Tab-separated table of C-alpha atoms in Angstrom:
chain	number	residue	atom	x	y	z
N	1	MET	CA	20.862	-10.003	24.398
N	2	THR	CA	16.808	-11.307	25.199
N	3	ILE	CA	14.603	-8.894	22.809
N	4	PRO	CA	10.685	-9.271	24.314
N	5	ALA	CA	8.373	-11.321	22.302
N	6	ASP	CA	6.557	-10.057	18.872
N	7	PRO	CA	3.501	-8.686	20.990
N	8	LEU	CA	1.407	-9.592	17.957
N	9	ASP	CA	2.663	-12.765	16.934
N	10	SER	CA	-0.107	-14.091	19.405
N	11	GLY	CA	-3.420	-13.665	18.363
N	12	GLY	CA	-2.817	-10.919	15.598
N	13	ILE	CA	-4.378	-7.047	15.954
N	14	ARG	CA	-7.551	-9.189	17.309
N	15	GLY	CA	-6.133	-10.841	20.131
N	16	PHE	CA	-3.808	-7.382	21.224
N	17	GLY	CA	-6.744	-5.246	21.089
N	18	ARG	CA	-8.637	-7.040	23.295
N	19	ARG	CA	-5.347	-7.497	26.069
N	20	LEU	CA	-5.183	-3.733	25.444
N	21	ARG	CA	-8.471	-3.096	27.008
N	22	THR	CA	-7.720	-5.556	29.817
N	23	GLY	CA	-5.103	-4.200	30.580
N	24	GLU	CA	-3.264	-6.925	30.277
N	25	THR	CA	-0.799	-4.619	28.248
N	26	THR	CA	-0.012	-0.963	27.076
N	27	ALA	CA	0.588	0.700	23.879
N	28	VAL	CA	3.304	1.609	25.734
N	29	ALA	CA	4.815	-1.429	26.884
N	30	THR	CA	3.824	-2.262	23.040
N	31	THR	CA	5.890	-0.087	21.767
N	32	ALA	CA	8.952	-0.306	23.111
N	33	ALA	CA	8.951	-4.119	22.506
N	34	TYR	CA	8.805	-3.300	19.187
N	35	LEU	CA	12.077	-0.868	19.676
N	36	ALA	CA	13.702	-3.419	21.501
N	37	ARG	CA	13.375	-6.097	18.630
N	38	ILE	CA	13.975	-3.380	16.257
N	39	ALA	CA	17.583	-2.738	18.391
N	40	ALA	CA	18.300	-6.122	18.081
N	41	LEU	CA	17.163	-7.280	14.620
N	42	ASP	CA	17.618	-4.241	12.540
N	43	PRO	CA	21.410	-3.261	11.969
N	44	GLN	CA	20.861	-6.408	9.575
N	45	LEU	CA	18.068	-6.560	8.652
N	46	GLN	CA	17.988	-2.621	7.959
N	47	THR	CA	14.384	-2.870	6.805
N	48	TYR	CA	14.676	0.052	7.976
N	49	GLU	CA	15.274	3.855	7.088
N	50	HIS	CA	14.366	5.616	10.325
N	51	VAL	CA	12.886	4.904	13.887
N	52	ALA	CA	11.118	7.184	15.514
N	53	ALA	CA	11.380	6.363	19.120
N	54	PRO	CA	10.986	9.270	21.735
N	55	ALA	CA	8.400	10.264	18.980
N	56	ALA	CA	6.401	7.277	19.609
N	57	LEU	CA	6.370	6.533	22.597
N	58	GLN	CA	4.837	9.559	23.463
N	59	ALA	CA	2.180	9.127	20.940
N	60	ALA	CA	1.815	5.230	23.116
N	61	GLU	CA	1.565	7.447	26.313
N	62	ALA	CA	-1.023	9.677	25.123
N	63	ILE	CA	-2.881	7.142	23.478
N	64	ASP	CA	-2.471	4.395	27.282
N	65	GLU	CA	-4.195	7.798	28.420
N	66	ALA	CA	-7.061	8.032	25.878
N	67	LEU	CA	-8.067	4.970	26.792
N	68	ALA	CA	-7.886	5.127	30.534
N	69	SER	CA	-10.835	8.268	29.826
N	70	GLY	CA	-12.477	6.366	28.368
N	71	ILE	CA	-11.589	7.068	24.830
N	72	ASP	CA	-11.849	4.315	22.507
N	73	PHE	CA	-10.914	5.240	18.658
N	74	GLY	CA	-11.217	1.393	17.104
N	75	PRO	CA	-9.344	-1.400	16.805
N	76	LEU	CA	-6.341	-0.414	16.059
N	77	MET	CA	-5.705	1.895	19.040
N	78	GLY	CA	-2.388	1.424	19.838
N	79	ILE	CA	-0.709	-0.444	17.157
N	80	PRO	CA	3.145	-0.176	16.411
N	81	VAL	CA	3.214	0.583	12.495
N	82	ALA	CA	6.118	1.503	10.066
N	83	VAL	CA	5.414	3.555	7.383
N	84	LYS	CA	7.254	2.875	3.916
N	85	ASP	CA	9.851	6.311	3.149
N	86	ILE	CA	8.311	7.658	0.365
N	87	ILE	CA	5.567	8.813	2.508
N	88	ALA	CA	5.657	11.655	4.233
N	89	VAL	CA	4.929	11.332	8.136
N	90	GLU	CA	4.911	14.676	10.375
N	91	GLY	CA	8.452	14.790	12.246
N	92	MET	CA	10.146	12.340	10.085
N	93	PRO	CA	11.834	12.627	7.120
N	94	THR	CA	11.382	11.485	4.165
N	95	THR	CA	14.214	10.394	1.915
N	96	ALA	CA	12.264	8.372	-1.491
N	97	GLY	CA	14.671	5.643	-0.649
N	98	SER	CA	16.770	8.335	-2.980
N	99	ASP	CA	20.056	10.909	-1.874
N	100	VAL	CA	18.047	13.394	-3.961
N	101	ASP	CA	15.739	15.801	-3.072
N	102	VAL	CA	12.275	14.770	-3.477
N	103	SER	CA	10.006	16.749	-0.891
N	104	ASP	CA	9.013	19.012	-3.143
N	105	LEU	CA	6.823	16.383	-5.303
N	106	ILE	CA	5.428	14.329	-2.591
N	107	GLY	CA	4.045	17.662	0.029
N	108	PRO	CA	3.147	17.612	3.775
N	109	PRO	CA	1.504	14.028	4.875
N	110	GLY	CA	-1.589	13.489	2.920
N	111	GLY	CA	-5.454	11.765	4.109
N	112	PHE	CA	-4.361	8.324	3.843
N	113	MET	CA	-1.281	9.673	7.535
N	114	ARG	CA	-4.976	11.643	8.632
N	115	SER	CA	-6.478	7.644	8.542
N	116	LEU	CA	-4.098	6.341	10.577
N	117	ALA	CA	-3.272	9.273	13.046
N	118	ALA	CA	-7.306	9.202	13.466
N	119	ALA	CA	-7.309	5.062	14.181
N	120	GLY	CA	-5.131	5.911	16.731
N	121	CYS	CA	-1.950	4.235	15.314
N	122	ILE	CA	1.368	4.864	16.182
N	123	VAL	CA	4.080	5.175	13.765
N	124	ILE	CA	7.148	4.174	14.859
N	125	GLY	CA	9.345	4.847	11.745
N	126	LYS	CA	9.994	5.192	8.006
N	127	THR	CA	10.450	1.240	6.134
N	128	LYS	CA	13.103	1.484	3.619
N	129	ALA	CA	12.258	1.988	-0.778
N	130	VAL	CA	13.931	1.284	-3.462
N	131	GLU	CA	14.332	4.690	-4.760
N	132	PHE	CA	11.379	6.123	-5.558
N	133	ALA	CA	9.618	2.503	-5.609
N	134	MET	CA	10.575	1.987	-9.279
N	135	SER	CA	11.924	-1.171	-8.487
N	136	GLY	CA	11.124	-5.075	-7.923
N	137	THR	CA	13.884	-5.849	-7.082
N	138	GLY	CA	14.457	-4.309	-3.476
N	139	ALA	CA	17.627	-3.345	-3.963
N	140	ASN	CA	18.612	0.302	-3.190
N	141	TYR	CA	23.232	0.447	-3.478
N	142	ARG	CA	22.737	4.237	-2.541
N	143	ARG	CA	20.283	3.590	0.497
N	144	GLY	CA	20.971	-0.170	1.378
N	145	THR	CA	19.302	-3.113	0.721
N	146	PRO	CA	17.028	-4.712	3.206
N	147	ARG	CA	17.508	-8.509	4.092
N	148	ASN	CA	15.125	-11.466	3.965
N	149	PRO	CA	14.691	-12.301	7.181
N	150	TRP	CA	14.014	-15.859	5.883
N	151	ASP	CA	17.399	-17.223	5.537
N	152	ALA	CA	19.908	-15.947	7.866
N	153	ALA	CA	22.440	-17.876	5.477
N	154	VAL	CA	22.048	-16.270	2.548
N	155	PHE	CA	21.331	-12.486	1.988
N	156	ARG	CA	18.261	-12.647	-0.104
N	157	MET	CA	16.306	-10.482	-1.193
N	158	THR	CA	12.699	-9.087	0.442
N	159	ALA	CA	11.497	-7.626	-3.974
N	160	GLY	CA	10.344	-4.377	-3.993
N	161	SER	CA	9.581	-2.397	-4.057
N	162	SER	CA	7.836	-2.013	-1.073
N	163	SER	CA	10.311	-4.153	0.383
N	164	GLY	CA	11.743	-3.237	4.427
N	165	SER	CA	7.705	-2.685	5.270
N	166	ALA	CA	7.586	-6.692	4.093
N	167	ALA	CA	10.831	-7.342	5.830
N	168	ALA	CA	9.822	-5.496	9.182
N	169	VAL	CA	6.491	-7.630	9.134
N	170	ALA	CA	7.393	-10.836	8.528
N	171	ALA	CA	10.313	-9.930	10.748
N	172	GLY	CA	7.962	-8.734	13.758
N	173	LEU	CA	9.150	-5.315	13.907
N	174	CYS	CA	5.738	-3.929	13.824
N	175	GLY	CA	1.935	-4.216	14.498
N	176	PHE	CA	1.735	-3.960	10.658
N	177	ALA	CA	3.753	-1.627	8.103
N	178	ILE	CA	2.428	0.747	4.978
N	179	GLY	CA	3.766	-0.037	1.304
N	180	THR	CA	2.568	1.726	-1.942
N	181	ASP	CA	1.712	-1.315	-5.168
N	182	THR	CA	2.190	0.947	-8.666
N	183	GLY	CA	2.836	-2.854	-10.585
N	184	GLY	CA	2.880	-5.343	-7.474
N	185	SER	CA	5.147	-3.065	-5.299
N	186	ILE	CA	2.874	-4.422	-1.835
N	187	ARG	CA	2.558	-8.023	-2.925
N	188	GLY	CA	6.107	-9.018	-4.694
N	189	PRO	CA	7.811	-8.562	-0.967
N	190	ALA	CA	4.573	-10.274	1.087
N	191	ALA	CA	5.114	-13.143	-1.372
N	192	PHE	CA	8.745	-13.554	-0.885
N	193	CYS	CA	8.796	-12.368	2.617
N	194	GLY	CA	6.123	-14.367	3.915
N	195	VAL	CA	3.263	-12.180	4.472
N	196	PHE	CA	0.235	-10.651	3.528
N	197	GLY	CA	0.093	-7.607	1.143
N	198	LEU	CA	-3.266	-5.931	-0.232
N	199	LYS	CA	-3.620	-3.961	-3.401
N	200	PRO	CA	-6.916	-1.717	-2.837
N	201	THR	CA	-8.074	-0.480	-5.738
N	202	ALA	CA	-7.037	2.502	-7.118
N	203	GLY	CA	-8.896	5.826	-5.905
N	204	ILE	CA	-10.214	4.094	-2.875
N	205	TRP	CA	-7.460	6.143	-0.275
N	206	PRO	CA	-6.049	8.262	-1.231
N	207	VAL	CA	-2.447	9.010	-2.633
N	208	ASP	CA	-1.868	12.696	-1.604
N	209	GLY	CA	1.442	13.479	0.261
N	210	SER	CA	3.740	10.007	-1.278
N	211	PHE	CA	5.842	9.965	-4.226
N	212	PRO	CA	3.812	9.839	-7.456
N	213	VAL	CA	5.262	7.348	-9.834
N	214	SER	CA	2.433	6.747	-11.245
N	215	ALA	CA	-0.907	8.772	-10.554
N	216	THR	CA	-2.534	6.714	-12.935
N	217	LEU	CA	-0.964	3.185	-11.276
N	218	ASP	CA	-0.116	4.006	-7.704
N	219	THR	CA	-2.063	2.560	-4.491
N	220	ILE	CA	-1.385	2.473	-0.713
N	221	GLY	CA	-1.822	-0.489	0.851
N	222	PRO	CA	-1.096	-2.491	4.073
N	223	LEU	CA	1.588	-5.390	4.961
N	224	THR	CA	0.389	-7.199	7.606
N	225	ARG	CA	1.001	-10.608	9.129
N	226	SER	CA	-2.816	-12.517	7.937
N	227	ALA	CA	-5.535	-11.868	5.538
N	228	GLU	CA	-7.753	-11.762	9.403
N	229	ASP	CA	-5.434	-8.320	10.527
N	230	ALA	CA	-5.715	-7.491	6.799
N	231	ALA	CA	-10.215	-6.821	6.742
N	232	ILE	CA	-9.552	-5.463	10.204
N	233	VAL	CA	-7.445	-2.774	9.146
N	234	TRP	CA	-9.489	-1.722	5.682
N	235	ALA	CA	-11.934	-2.221	7.726
N	236	ALA	CA	-10.963	0.604	10.143
N	237	LEU	CA	-9.514	2.646	7.334
N	238	CYS	CA	-12.872	2.680	6.033
N	239	GLY	CA	-15.653	3.090	7.948
N	240	THR	CA	-17.213	-0.388	7.268
N	241	SER	CA	-17.462	-3.229	9.046
N	242	VAL	CA	-14.680	-6.320	9.265
N	243	PRO	CA	-15.347	-9.161	5.965
N	244	ALA	CA	-16.064	-11.590	7.403
N	245	ALA	CA	-14.807	-15.514	5.300
N	246	ALA	CA	-17.015	-16.423	2.290
N	247	THR	CA	-18.640	-20.269	2.430
N	248	ILE	CA	-15.928	-21.510	0.738
N	249	LYS	CA	-18.217	-24.307	-1.092
N	250	GLY	CA	-19.111	-22.013	-3.854
N	251	ILE	CA	-17.008	-20.017	-4.738
N	252	LYS	CA	-15.289	-20.473	-8.479
N	253	LEU	CA	-11.730	-19.300	-9.134
N	254	GLY	CA	-10.572	-17.933	-12.638
N	255	ARG	CA	-7.004	-19.648	-13.151
N	256	PRO	CA	-5.944	-17.534	-16.358
N	257	ARG	CA	-3.463	-19.124	-18.300
N	258	ASN	CA	-1.048	-16.041	-18.870
N	259	LEU	CA	-0.635	-16.073	-15.038
N	260	PHE	CA	0.876	-18.929	-15.191
N	261	SER	CA	4.071	-19.067	-17.498
N	262	ASP	CA	6.639	-21.454	-18.267
N	263	ARG	CA	8.943	-19.230	-16.700
N	264	LEU	CA	7.411	-19.798	-13.114
N	265	ASP	CA	10.511	-22.240	-10.485
N	266	CYS	CA	8.593	-25.516	-10.514
N	267	SER	CA	8.856	-25.881	-6.707
N	268	VAL	CA	6.553	-22.109	-6.372
N	269	ALA	CA	4.279	-24.857	-9.646
N	270	ALA	CA	4.398	-27.261	-7.081
N	271	ARG	CA	3.562	-25.633	-3.947
N	272	LEU	CA	0.720	-23.357	-5.144
N	273	GLU	CA	-0.954	-26.929	-7.180
N	274	ASP	CA	-1.002	-27.704	-3.364
N	275	ALA	CA	-2.844	-24.680	-2.713
N	276	LEU	CA	-5.389	-24.802	-4.851
N	277	SER	CA	-5.734	-28.721	-4.193
N	278	ARG	CA	-6.559	-27.865	-1.726
N	279	LEU	CA	-8.479	-25.739	-2.130
N	280	ALA	CA	-10.430	-27.518	-4.243
N	281	ALA	CA	-11.290	-30.909	-1.945
N	282	ALA	CA	-12.907	-27.515	0.541
N	283	GLY	CA	-15.448	-27.066	-3.294
N	284	VAL	CA	-13.662	-24.300	-4.283
N	285	THR	CA	-14.665	-25.198	-8.290
N	286	ILE	CA	-11.085	-23.225	-10.350
N	287	VAL	CA	-11.648	-22.980	-13.863
N	288	ASP	CA	-8.616	-22.446	-16.327
N	289	VAL	CA	-9.470	-19.097	-18.829
N	290	ASP	CA	-7.757	-17.826	-21.533
N	291	ILE	CA	-7.010	-14.519	-21.971
N	292	PRO	CA	-4.485	-13.035	-24.710
N	293	GLU	CA	-4.814	-9.308	-23.591
N	294	LEU	CA	-2.849	-10.307	-20.802
N	295	THR	CA	0.373	-9.853	-23.063
N	296	GLU	CA	-0.527	-6.689	-23.856
N	297	ILE	CA	0.041	-5.634	-20.362
N	298	ASP	CA	3.681	-5.872	-19.713
N	299	PRO	CA	3.933	-2.858	-22.748
N	300	LEU	CA	1.466	-1.000	-21.941
N	301	PHE	CA	2.681	-0.680	-18.073
N	302	ARG	CA	5.894	0.532	-19.205
N	303	THR	CA	4.381	3.100	-21.184
N	304	ILE	CA	2.306	4.237	-18.730
N	305	SER	CA	4.490	4.079	-16.007
N	306	LEU	CA	7.581	5.198	-17.005
N	307	ALA	CA	5.792	7.555	-19.253
N	308	GLU	CA	4.307	9.825	-15.944
N	309	MET	CA	6.870	9.167	-13.870
N	310	ALA	CA	9.125	11.002	-16.280
N	311	ALA	CA	6.917	14.434	-16.670
N	312	SER	CA	6.135	14.167	-12.183
N	313	PHE	CA	10.499	14.690	-11.786
N	314	GLY	CA	10.939	16.958	-14.702
N	315	ARG	CA	14.170	17.088	-17.246
N	316	GLU	CA	15.554	19.780	-15.263
N	317	ARG	CA	16.588	18.381	-12.106
N	318	PHE	CA	16.540	14.495	-13.722
N	319	ARG	CA	19.841	16.425	-15.674
N	320	ARG	CA	20.307	18.244	-12.326
N	321	THR	CA	20.203	15.807	-10.338
N	322	SER	CA	21.379	12.081	-12.266
N	323	GLU	CA	24.205	10.918	-11.482
N	324	LEU	CA	22.998	10.998	-7.440
N	325	MET	CA	20.891	8.213	-7.953
N	326	ASN	CA	21.129	4.278	-8.484
N	327	PRO	CA	21.598	3.627	-11.882
N	328	ASP	CA	19.390	1.199	-13.082
N	329	ILE	CA	16.405	4.030	-12.304
N	330	ALA	CA	18.169	6.462	-13.057
N	331	ALA	CA	17.969	4.550	-16.894
N	332	SER	CA	14.812	4.013	-16.196
N	333	ILE	CA	13.272	7.222	-16.026
N	334	ALA	CA	15.471	8.927	-18.387
N	335	ALA	CA	13.596	5.866	-21.187
N	336	GLY	CA	10.266	8.099	-20.154
N	337	PHE	CA	11.458	10.743	-21.453
N	338	ASP	CA	11.684	9.027	-24.368
N	339	ILE	CA	7.968	8.255	-24.554
N	340	THR	CA	6.223	10.638	-27.331
N	341	PRO	CA	3.354	12.099	-25.665
N	342	THR	CA	1.027	10.084	-29.373
N	343	SER	CA	2.661	6.542	-27.397
N	344	TYR	CA	1.148	7.963	-24.154
N	345	ALA	CA	-1.932	8.321	-25.854
N	346	ASN	CA	-2.606	5.722	-27.245
N	347	ALA	CA	-1.370	3.420	-24.402
N	348	ARG	CA	-3.915	5.093	-22.202
N	349	ARG	CA	-6.572	5.074	-24.620
N	350	ARG	CA	-6.388	0.977	-25.848
N	351	GLN	CA	-5.870	0.205	-21.330
N	352	GLN	CA	-8.849	2.224	-20.523
N	353	GLU	CA	-10.911	-0.298	-23.829
N	354	LEU	CA	-9.122	-3.084	-21.864
N	355	MET	CA	-10.169	-2.091	-18.904
N	356	GLN	CA	-13.635	-1.258	-19.771
N	357	ILE	CA	-13.630	-5.718	-21.363
N	358	SER	CA	-12.166	-7.063	-18.365
N	359	THR	CA	-15.559	-7.281	-16.102
N	360	ALA	CA	-16.620	-9.860	-18.725
N	361	TRP	CA	-13.622	-12.087	-18.122
N	362	PHE	CA	-14.780	-12.125	-14.454
N	363	ASP	CA	-18.149	-13.151	-15.266
N	364	GLY	CA	-18.737	-16.742	-13.408
N	365	ILE	CA	-15.812	-15.993	-11.450
N	366	ASP	CA	-15.080	-14.906	-7.880
N	367	ALA	CA	-11.482	-13.842	-8.046
N	368	TRP	CA	-8.318	-15.291	-10.457
N	369	VAL	CA	-5.635	-17.183	-9.225
N	370	GLY	CA	-2.534	-17.393	-9.920
N	371	PRO	CA	1.640	-16.853	-8.639
N	372	VAL	CA	2.956	-13.094	-7.013
N	373	LYS	CA	6.688	-14.220	-7.984
N	374	TRP	CA	8.082	-17.027	-10.837
N	375	GLY	CA	10.488	-18.053	-8.578
N	376	LEU	CA	12.121	-18.609	-4.644
N	377	PRO	CA	13.813	-15.437	-3.670
N	378	PRO	CA	17.132	-15.003	-4.651
N	379	ALA	CA	20.687	-13.903	-2.401
N	380	PHE	CA	21.920	-10.404	-3.190
N	381	PRO	CA	24.821	-9.921	-5.720
N	382	GLY	CA	25.676	-7.262	-3.656
N	383	ASP	CA	26.293	-3.659	-4.594
N	384	PHE	CA	26.282	-3.349	-8.092
N	385	THR	CA	26.780	-0.250	-10.717
N	386	SER	CA	25.505	-2.856	-14.198
N	387	LEU	CA	22.741	-1.804	-15.439
N	388	SER	CA	23.045	-6.331	-17.032
N	389	ALA	CA	23.215	-6.847	-12.859
N	390	SER	CA	20.556	-4.236	-12.535
N	391	ALA	CA	18.852	-6.229	-15.150
N	392	ALA	CA	19.204	-9.939	-14.107
N	393	LEU	CA	18.260	-9.329	-11.019
N	394	LEU	CA	15.461	-7.940	-11.279
N	395	ASP	CA	14.554	-11.570	-14.052
N	396	ALA	CA	14.806	-12.843	-11.222
N	397	CYS	CA	12.067	-10.834	-8.871
N	398	ALA	CA	9.686	-10.976	-11.411
N	399	GLY	CA	6.675	-12.349	-11.266
N	400	PRO	CA	2.571	-11.688	-13.480
N	401	THR	CA	0.668	-8.595	-10.899
N	402	ARG	CA	2.337	-5.602	-12.860
N	403	SER	CA	-2.467	-6.569	-14.632
N	404	ALA	CA	-4.217	-5.812	-11.421
N	405	ASN	CA	-2.631	-1.646	-11.960
N	406	VAL	CA	-3.428	-1.692	-15.397
N	407	LEU	CA	-6.255	-2.704	-15.256
N	408	GLY	CA	-7.825	-0.866	-12.630
N	409	LEU	CA	-8.790	-4.478	-10.267
N	410	CYS	CA	-7.981	-5.600	-6.599
N	411	ALA	CA	-5.281	-7.336	-5.563
N	412	ALA	CA	-3.452	-9.045	-3.299
N	413	SER	CA	-0.893	-12.122	-2.036
N	414	LEU	CA	-1.571	-14.401	0.752
N	415	PRO	CA	1.589	-16.455	2.380
N	416	LEU	CA	1.168	-20.313	1.780
N	417	PRO	CA	1.724	-22.205	4.790
N	418	HIS	CA	5.819	-24.352	4.922
N	419	ALA	CA	8.094	-25.792	6.826
N	420	MET	CA	10.448	-23.197	8.305
N	421	SER	CA	13.292	-24.906	6.266
N	422	THR	CA	11.963	-23.791	2.742
N	423	LEU	CA	11.251	-19.512	1.762
N	424	PRO	CA	8.372	-18.443	0.950
N	425	VAL	CA	5.667	-18.374	-1.930
N	426	GLY	CA	2.131	-16.222	-2.012
N	427	LEU	CA	-0.757	-17.406	-3.419
N	428	GLN	CA	-2.043	-13.707	-5.947
N	429	LEU	CA	-5.935	-13.593	-5.819
N	430	ILE	CA	-7.390	-11.112	-7.799
N	431	CYS	CA	-10.355	-9.846	-7.810
N	432	PRO	CA	-12.880	-6.777	-10.370
N	433	GLY	CA	-12.254	-2.887	-9.175
N	434	ARG	CA	-14.215	-2.478	-6.392
N	435	ALA	CA	-14.792	-5.681	-4.935
N	436	ASP	CA	-12.466	-4.984	-2.727
N	437	GLU	CA	-13.863	-6.758	0.280
N	438	GLN	CA	-15.347	-9.690	-1.980
N	439	LEU	CA	-10.991	-10.141	-2.644
N	440	LEU	CA	-10.523	-10.293	1.694
N	441	SER	CA	-13.221	-12.153	2.258
N	442	LEU	CA	-12.271	-14.526	-0.158
N	443	ALA	CA	-8.347	-14.700	1.298
N	444	ARG	CA	-10.268	-15.022	4.424
N	445	ALA	CA	-11.462	-18.174	3.224
N	446	PHE	CA	-8.688	-19.281	2.080
N	447	GLU	CA	-6.455	-18.141	4.607
N	448	THR	CA	-9.178	-20.678	7.007
N	449	VAL	CA	-8.126	-23.722	4.566
N	450	LEU	CA	-4.626	-23.430	3.722
N	451	GLY	CA	-3.935	-21.689	7.541
N	452	ARG	CA	-0.987	-18.984	7.895
N	453	SER	CA	2.324	-18.733	6.743
N	454	PRO	CA	4.482	-19.166	10.601
N	455	SER	CA	7.100	-16.670	11.324
N	456	PRO	CA	10.884	-17.325	10.439
N	457	ASP	CA	13.719	-18.134	12.772
N	458	LEU	CA	15.441	-14.790	13.905
N	459	SER	CA	17.738	-16.905	16.022
N	460	GLY	CA	20.590	-16.080	13.644
N	461	PHE	CA	19.215	-12.442	13.216
N	462	GLY	CA	21.357	-9.887	16.479
N	463	ASN	CA	22.771	-9.778	19.122
N	464	PHE	CA	21.448	-12.477	21.581
């Protein structure tokens, strides 16, 4: 079986838009091509929870008819999009990666999905996620664990919780995908799967209609093939002009020592150092900075996120349903019930203090730079019920991403180019809150210097 080429592999969103408007392709042909790729590849990759083939083709027909009659919805028109299965989509089930019915906590589709529809996007399906978006591994032994498309010989992790979204983009099973990020759940999978992941400033896009992991920390954002594609998505959904690539010379990056832990794998460190050296050679200044307060981030994140998750989930629901959950997720929710109101209030108070003083940490600096993950994508040990096995896997998938959420910053994972025989690494960029356009401009500039990540060799997957 020969499957169609990925319609956006050449030229990205901009190139696709040009071909669509010149009649070289259609929304129907593009959607059909992605559906064929899903049918061939996803039985092994397991990136989708639900594929809405008839609805997607019907929506594509409507897009083609609209374009033929002179109606143009903008640069995202006709692009098949995959949506993380903790976000409600009209006419599709939402499982939140769980066997527990939490539809009442999610509600109907929210403002973000209305924006996607208004932009002319075609939702092709729902991607798999870690249960309740509460883990950074990508593992979900009750509803299925997506496989990293960068290794056909070894089942490797995608990271989480936007596991299926990142893998689907990497494998060319959608034009771009939507994920959520509470503590790194967009950036982590983007790094492990070699795609671009954007965590916007909280509040830029509404999170209604998505599972409430943490009311304080949740964000919705895109996973794309490139920084350029992310900038186009950003502009289309915000109603602004596309952020242009920044001028390289004169950019100043801070390198927080806390983000470069001794846990950093040597091969990841070498890739990061090579990228930073190339940026420096192009005119970027990189300075080491000491921010001792970053050591407070993980405890604050745990207290705030688990307390808010337990509060939204409820003790009675947990009592009735905990046995239906992945054991590690059930244990995390249970820990949230043990957090006292005083502990939560103190954590929120300290968070606000750190957010206020963090603005000074960016004085004279355009962005922070660091790793996304400490290591490379580990092998999947298989379905498990042991909490110790879960903890070991979580540790293998860890990285310094939570500061952006706790401090109200915006951040991205920029995939670094690499040989086809090696595994992906992401370069993390972090900017002040509400500096999202600056973040995207920097990412685009760095992409021009470093180049773009290749697409994985998928010949070892699927029915060809």
